[in-house]
Amino acid sequence: MKVFDNTTKRIFLASWVSINQAETSDDKVTQLNRSISKPYWDILQPLRQRLENIQVRDRQLAHRLCKLIPSQCPFERDVKLFGKTLFHIPPMCKLNPLYEEVVGLRFRALCYLADECGEDVSQYC
C-alpha cells in the first residue's frame, strides 16, 4: 500500500474577502487605528532586558542556573487517591510573565556547558 494512494488529490484554499467597501465605517477604522497606536508601557520590560543581557561565561554560574531553573513546571501534578487519578493540575509556568526569559537563560546555560565546556548536560534534562 502506498501513501499517496490514500491522500487528497486536490487542495482547496479559501479566504474571506470584503467586496463591498461601503460596509466598513470610517469610525470603526479610526477607532482601530487609535487603539493600535496607543503607547504601551510594560512595567517588566527592564527586568526582561536584564535577564536577556545575562551572558553565561562562567562554568559555576551555568551549573547554578541549571540547578535553580527547573526543566519542567514544578506545579504540574496528578492528584491520585488509591491509584486512581482524581484530577490534574495543569502547568502554571506559562502564567509567569518572565517565563520566556527565564527558560531562555537556562537554555543559554545548558548550551554553554555543552558547547564551550564539553560537559554532559543530561543530568539537567
PDB file of C-alpha atoms in Angstrom:
ATOM      1  CA  MET A   1       0.000   0.000   0.000  1.00  0.00           C
ATOM      2  CA  LYS A   2       1.399   3.370  -0.960  1.00  0.00           C
ATOM      3  CA  VAL A   3       0.791   6.550   0.998  1.00  0.00           C
ATOM      4  CA  PHE A   4      -0.037   8.720  -1.986  1.00  0.00           C
ATOM      5  CA  ASP A   5      -2.920   6.390  -2.939  1.00  0.00           C
ATOM      6  CA  ASN A   6      -4.820   7.461   0.199  1.00  0.00           C
ATOM      7  CA  THR A   7      -4.074  11.178   0.140  1.00  0.00           C
ATOM      8  CA  THR A   8      -6.185  14.009  -1.179  1.00  0.00           C
ATOM      9  CA  LYS A   9      -5.522  14.838  -4.785  1.00  0.00           C
ATOM     10  CA  ARG A  10      -6.877  18.389  -4.637  1.00  0.00           C
ATOM     11  CA  ILE A  11      -6.350  21.064  -2.055  1.00  0.00           C
ATOM     12  CA  PHE A  12      -8.793  23.951  -1.813  1.00  0.00           C
ATOM     13  CA  LEU A  13      -7.782  27.257  -0.266  1.00  0.00           C
ATOM     14  CA  ALA A  14     -10.430  29.673   0.905  1.00  0.00           C
ATOM     15  CA  SER A  15     -10.255  33.154   2.357  1.00  0.00           C
ATOM     16  CA  TRP A  16     -12.665  35.877   3.380  1.00  0.00           C
ATOM     17  CA  VAL A  17     -12.609  38.956   1.195  1.00  0.00           C
ATOM     18  CA  SER A  18     -14.730  42.033   1.740  1.00  0.00           C
ATOM     19  CA  ILE A  19     -16.069  43.072  -1.649  1.00  0.00           C
ATOM     20  CA  ASN A  20     -18.269  45.955  -0.557  1.00  0.00           C
ATOM     21  CA  GLN A  21     -16.044  48.622   0.983  1.00  0.00           C
ATOM     22  CA  ALA A  22     -19.083  50.792   1.896  1.00  0.00           C
ATOM     23  CA  GLU A  23     -19.943  48.333   4.691  1.00  0.00           C
ATOM     24  CA  THR A  24     -16.881  49.321   6.696  1.00  0.00           C
ATOM     25  CA  SER A  25     -17.454  52.513   8.574  1.00  0.00           C
ATOM     26  CA  ASP A  26     -14.758  55.168   8.919  1.00  0.00           C
ATOM     27  CA  ASP A  27     -15.465  55.428  12.655  1.00  0.00           C
ATOM     28  CA  LYS A  28     -14.522  51.797  13.246  1.00  0.00           C
ATOM     29  CA  VAL A  29     -11.313  52.157  11.244  1.00  0.00           C
ATOM     30  CA  THR A  30     -10.220  55.269  13.149  1.00  0.00           C
ATOM     31  CA  GLN A  31     -11.025  53.589  16.471  1.00  0.00           C
ATOM     32  CA  LEU A  32      -8.917  50.624  15.442  1.00  0.00           C
ATOM     33  CA  ASN A  33      -6.009  52.885  14.434  1.00  0.00           C
ATOM     34  CA  ARG A  34      -6.190  54.757  17.740  1.00  0.00           C
ATOM     35  CA  SER A  35      -6.098  51.550  19.769  1.00  0.00           C
ATOM     36  CA  ILE A  36      -3.102  50.265  17.810  1.00  0.00           C
ATOM     37  CA  SER A  37      -1.120  53.489  18.041  1.00  0.00           C
ATOM     38  CA  LYS A  38      -1.771  53.868  21.773  1.00  0.00           C
ATOM     39  CA  PRO A  39       1.571  53.768  23.588  1.00  0.00           C
ATOM     40  CA  TYR A  40       2.000  50.674  25.717  1.00  0.00           C
ATOM     41  CA  TRP A  41       4.376  50.724  28.654  1.00  0.00           C
ATOM     42  CA  ASP A  42       5.456  47.393  30.100  1.00  0.00           C
ATOM     43  CA  ILE A  43       6.481  47.614  33.751  1.00  0.00           C
ATOM     44  CA  LEU A  44       8.508  44.383  33.490  1.00  0.00           C
ATOM     45  CA  GLN A  45      10.500  45.443  30.414  1.00  0.00           C
ATOM     46  CA  PRO A  46      13.630  46.495  32.378  1.00  0.00           C
ATOM     47  CA  LEU A  47      13.685  43.138  34.148  1.00  0.00           C
ATOM     48  CA  ARG A  48      13.172  41.306  30.858  1.00  0.00           C
ATOM     49  CA  GLN A  49      16.079  43.168  29.281  1.00  0.00           C
ATOM     50  CA  ARG A  50      18.275  42.439  32.291  1.00  0.00           C
ATOM     51  CA  LEU A  51      17.549  38.711  32.046  1.00  0.00           C
ATOM     52  CA  GLU A  52      18.168  38.750  28.300  1.00  0.00           C
ATOM     53  CA  ASN A  53      21.504  40.543  28.746  1.00  0.00           C
ATOM     54  CA  ILE A  54      22.945  37.987  31.192  1.00  0.00           C
ATOM     55  CA  GLN A  55      25.812  36.309  29.405  1.00  0.00           C
ATOM     56  CA  VAL A  56      26.812  32.899  30.645  1.00  0.00           C
ATOM     57  CA  ARG A  57      30.607  32.862  30.595  1.00  0.00           C
ATOM     58  CA  ASP A  58      31.330  31.010  33.857  1.00  0.00           C
ATOM     59  CA  ARG A  59      31.021  27.282  34.461  1.00  0.00           C
ATOM     60  CA  GLN A  60      29.873  27.673  38.074  1.00  0.00           C
ATOM     61  CA  LEU A  61      27.199  30.213  37.108  1.00  0.00           C
ATOM     62  CA  ALA A  62      25.946  27.892  34.366  1.00  0.00           C
ATOM     63  CA  HIS A  63      25.702  24.961  36.792  1.00  0.00           C
ATOM     64  CA  ARG A  64      23.926  27.143  39.349  1.00  0.00           C
ATOM     65  CA  LEU A  65      21.402  28.377  36.774  1.00  0.00           C
ATOM     66  CA  CYS A  66      20.688  24.855  35.543  1.00  0.00           C
ATOM     67  CA  LYS A  67      20.071  23.680  39.115  1.00  0.00           C
ATOM     68  CA  LEU A  68      17.888  26.650  40.091  1.00  0.00           C
ATOM     69  CA  ILE A  69      15.675  26.815  36.991  1.00  0.00           C
ATOM     70  CA  PRO A  70      13.631  23.597  36.639  1.00  0.00           C
ATOM     71  CA  SER A  71      13.311  21.899  33.259  1.00  0.00           C
ATOM     72  CA  GLN A  72       9.604  21.239  33.805  1.00  0.00           C
ATOM     73  CA  CYS A  73       6.919  23.098  35.699  1.00  0.00           C
ATOM     74  CA  PRO A  74       7.138  22.013  39.356  1.00  0.00           C
ATOM     75  CA  PHE A  75       3.437  22.754  39.935  1.00  0.00           C
ATOM     76  CA  GLU A  76       2.057  20.288  37.403  1.00  0.00           C
ATOM     77  CA  ARG A  77       0.634  17.310  39.268  1.00  0.00           C
ATOM     78  CA  ASP A  78      -1.754  14.396  39.035  1.00  0.00           C
ATOM     79  CA  VAL A  79      -3.708  14.094  42.268  1.00  0.00           C
ATOM     80  CA  LYS A  80      -4.301  10.397  42.910  1.00  0.00           C
ATOM     81  CA  LEU A  81      -6.278   8.527  45.539  1.00  0.00           C
ATOM     82  CA  PHE A  82      -5.967   4.744  45.837  1.00  0.00           C
ATOM     83  CA  GLY A  83      -4.227   4.579  42.463  1.00  0.00           C
ATOM     84  CA  LYS A  84      -6.995   6.462  40.633  1.00  0.00           C
ATOM     85  CA  THR A  85      -6.369   9.925  39.203  1.00  0.00           C
ATOM     86  CA  LEU A  86      -8.838  12.375  40.746  1.00  0.00           C
ATOM     87  CA  PHE A  87      -7.760  15.463  38.826  1.00  0.00           C
ATOM     88  CA  HIS A  88      -4.808  17.037  37.043  1.00  0.00           C
ATOM     89  CA  ILE A  89      -3.256  20.375  37.988  1.00  0.00           C
ATOM     90  CA  PRO A  90      -2.016  21.954  34.736  1.00  0.00           C
ATOM     91  CA  PRO A  91       1.389  23.639  34.438  1.00  0.00           C
ATOM     92  CA  MET A  92       1.177  27.206  35.670  1.00  0.00           C
ATOM     93  CA  CYS A  93       4.598  28.359  34.495  1.00  0.00           C
ATOM     94  CA  LYS A  94       3.093  29.923  31.376  1.00  0.00           C
ATOM     95  CA  LEU A  95       1.311  32.388  33.686  1.00  0.00           C
ATOM     96  CA  ASN A  96       4.697  33.749  34.758  1.00  0.00           C
ATOM     97  CA  PRO A  97       5.277  36.982  32.793  1.00  0.00           C
ATOM     98  CA  LEU A  98       9.034  36.297  32.715  1.00  0.00           C
ATOM     99  CA  TYR A  99       8.712  32.636  31.681  1.00  0.00           C
ATOM    100  CA  GLU A 100      10.251  33.019  28.216  1.00  0.00           C
ATOM    101  CA  GLU A 101      13.262  34.961  29.501  1.00  0.00           C
ATOM    102  CA  VAL A 102      13.979  32.522  32.354  1.00  0.00           C
ATOM    103  CA  VAL A 103      13.710  29.491  30.076  1.00  0.00           C
ATOM    104  CA  GLY A 104      15.981  31.236  27.567  1.00  0.00           C
ATOM    105  CA  LEU A 105      18.551  31.891  30.298  1.00  0.00           C
ATOM    106  CA  ARG A 106      18.500  28.209  31.296  1.00  0.00           C
ATOM    107  CA  PHE A 107      18.910  27.214  27.655  1.00  0.00           C
ATOM    108  CA  ARG A 108      21.908  29.528  27.245  1.00  0.00           C
ATOM    109  CA  ALA A 109      23.482  27.993  30.357  1.00  0.00           C
ATOM    110  CA  LEU A 110      22.927  24.469  29.038  1.00  0.00           C
ATOM    111  CA  CYS A 111      24.382  25.423  25.656  1.00  0.00           C
ATOM    112  CA  TYR A 112      27.439  26.962  27.317  1.00  0.00           C
ATOM    113  CA  LEU A 113      28.068  23.808  29.346  1.00  0.00           C
ATOM    114  CA  ALA A 114      27.593  21.521  26.356  1.00  0.00           C
ATOM    115  CA  ASP A 115      29.314  23.545  23.623  1.00  0.00           C
ATOM    116  CA  GLU A 116      32.037  25.530  25.364  1.00  0.00           C
ATOM    117  CA  CYS A 117      32.868  23.286  28.324  1.00  0.00           C
ATOM    118  CA  GLY A 118      32.142  19.937  26.637  1.00  0.00           C
ATOM    119  CA  GLU A 119      30.175  18.635  29.623  1.00  0.00           C
ATOM    120  CA  ASP A 120      27.344  16.146  29.654  1.00  0.00           C
ATOM    121  CA  VAL A 121      24.133  18.061  30.444  1.00  0.00           C
ATOM    122  CA  SER A 122      21.821  15.033  30.574  1.00  0.00           C
ATOM    123  CA  GLN A 123      21.656  15.369  34.362  1.00  0.00           C
ATOM    124  CA  TYR A 124      19.760  18.659  33.944  1.00  0.00           C
ATOM    125  CA  CYS A 125      17.209  17.360  31.409  1.00  0.00           C
TER     126      CYS A 125
END
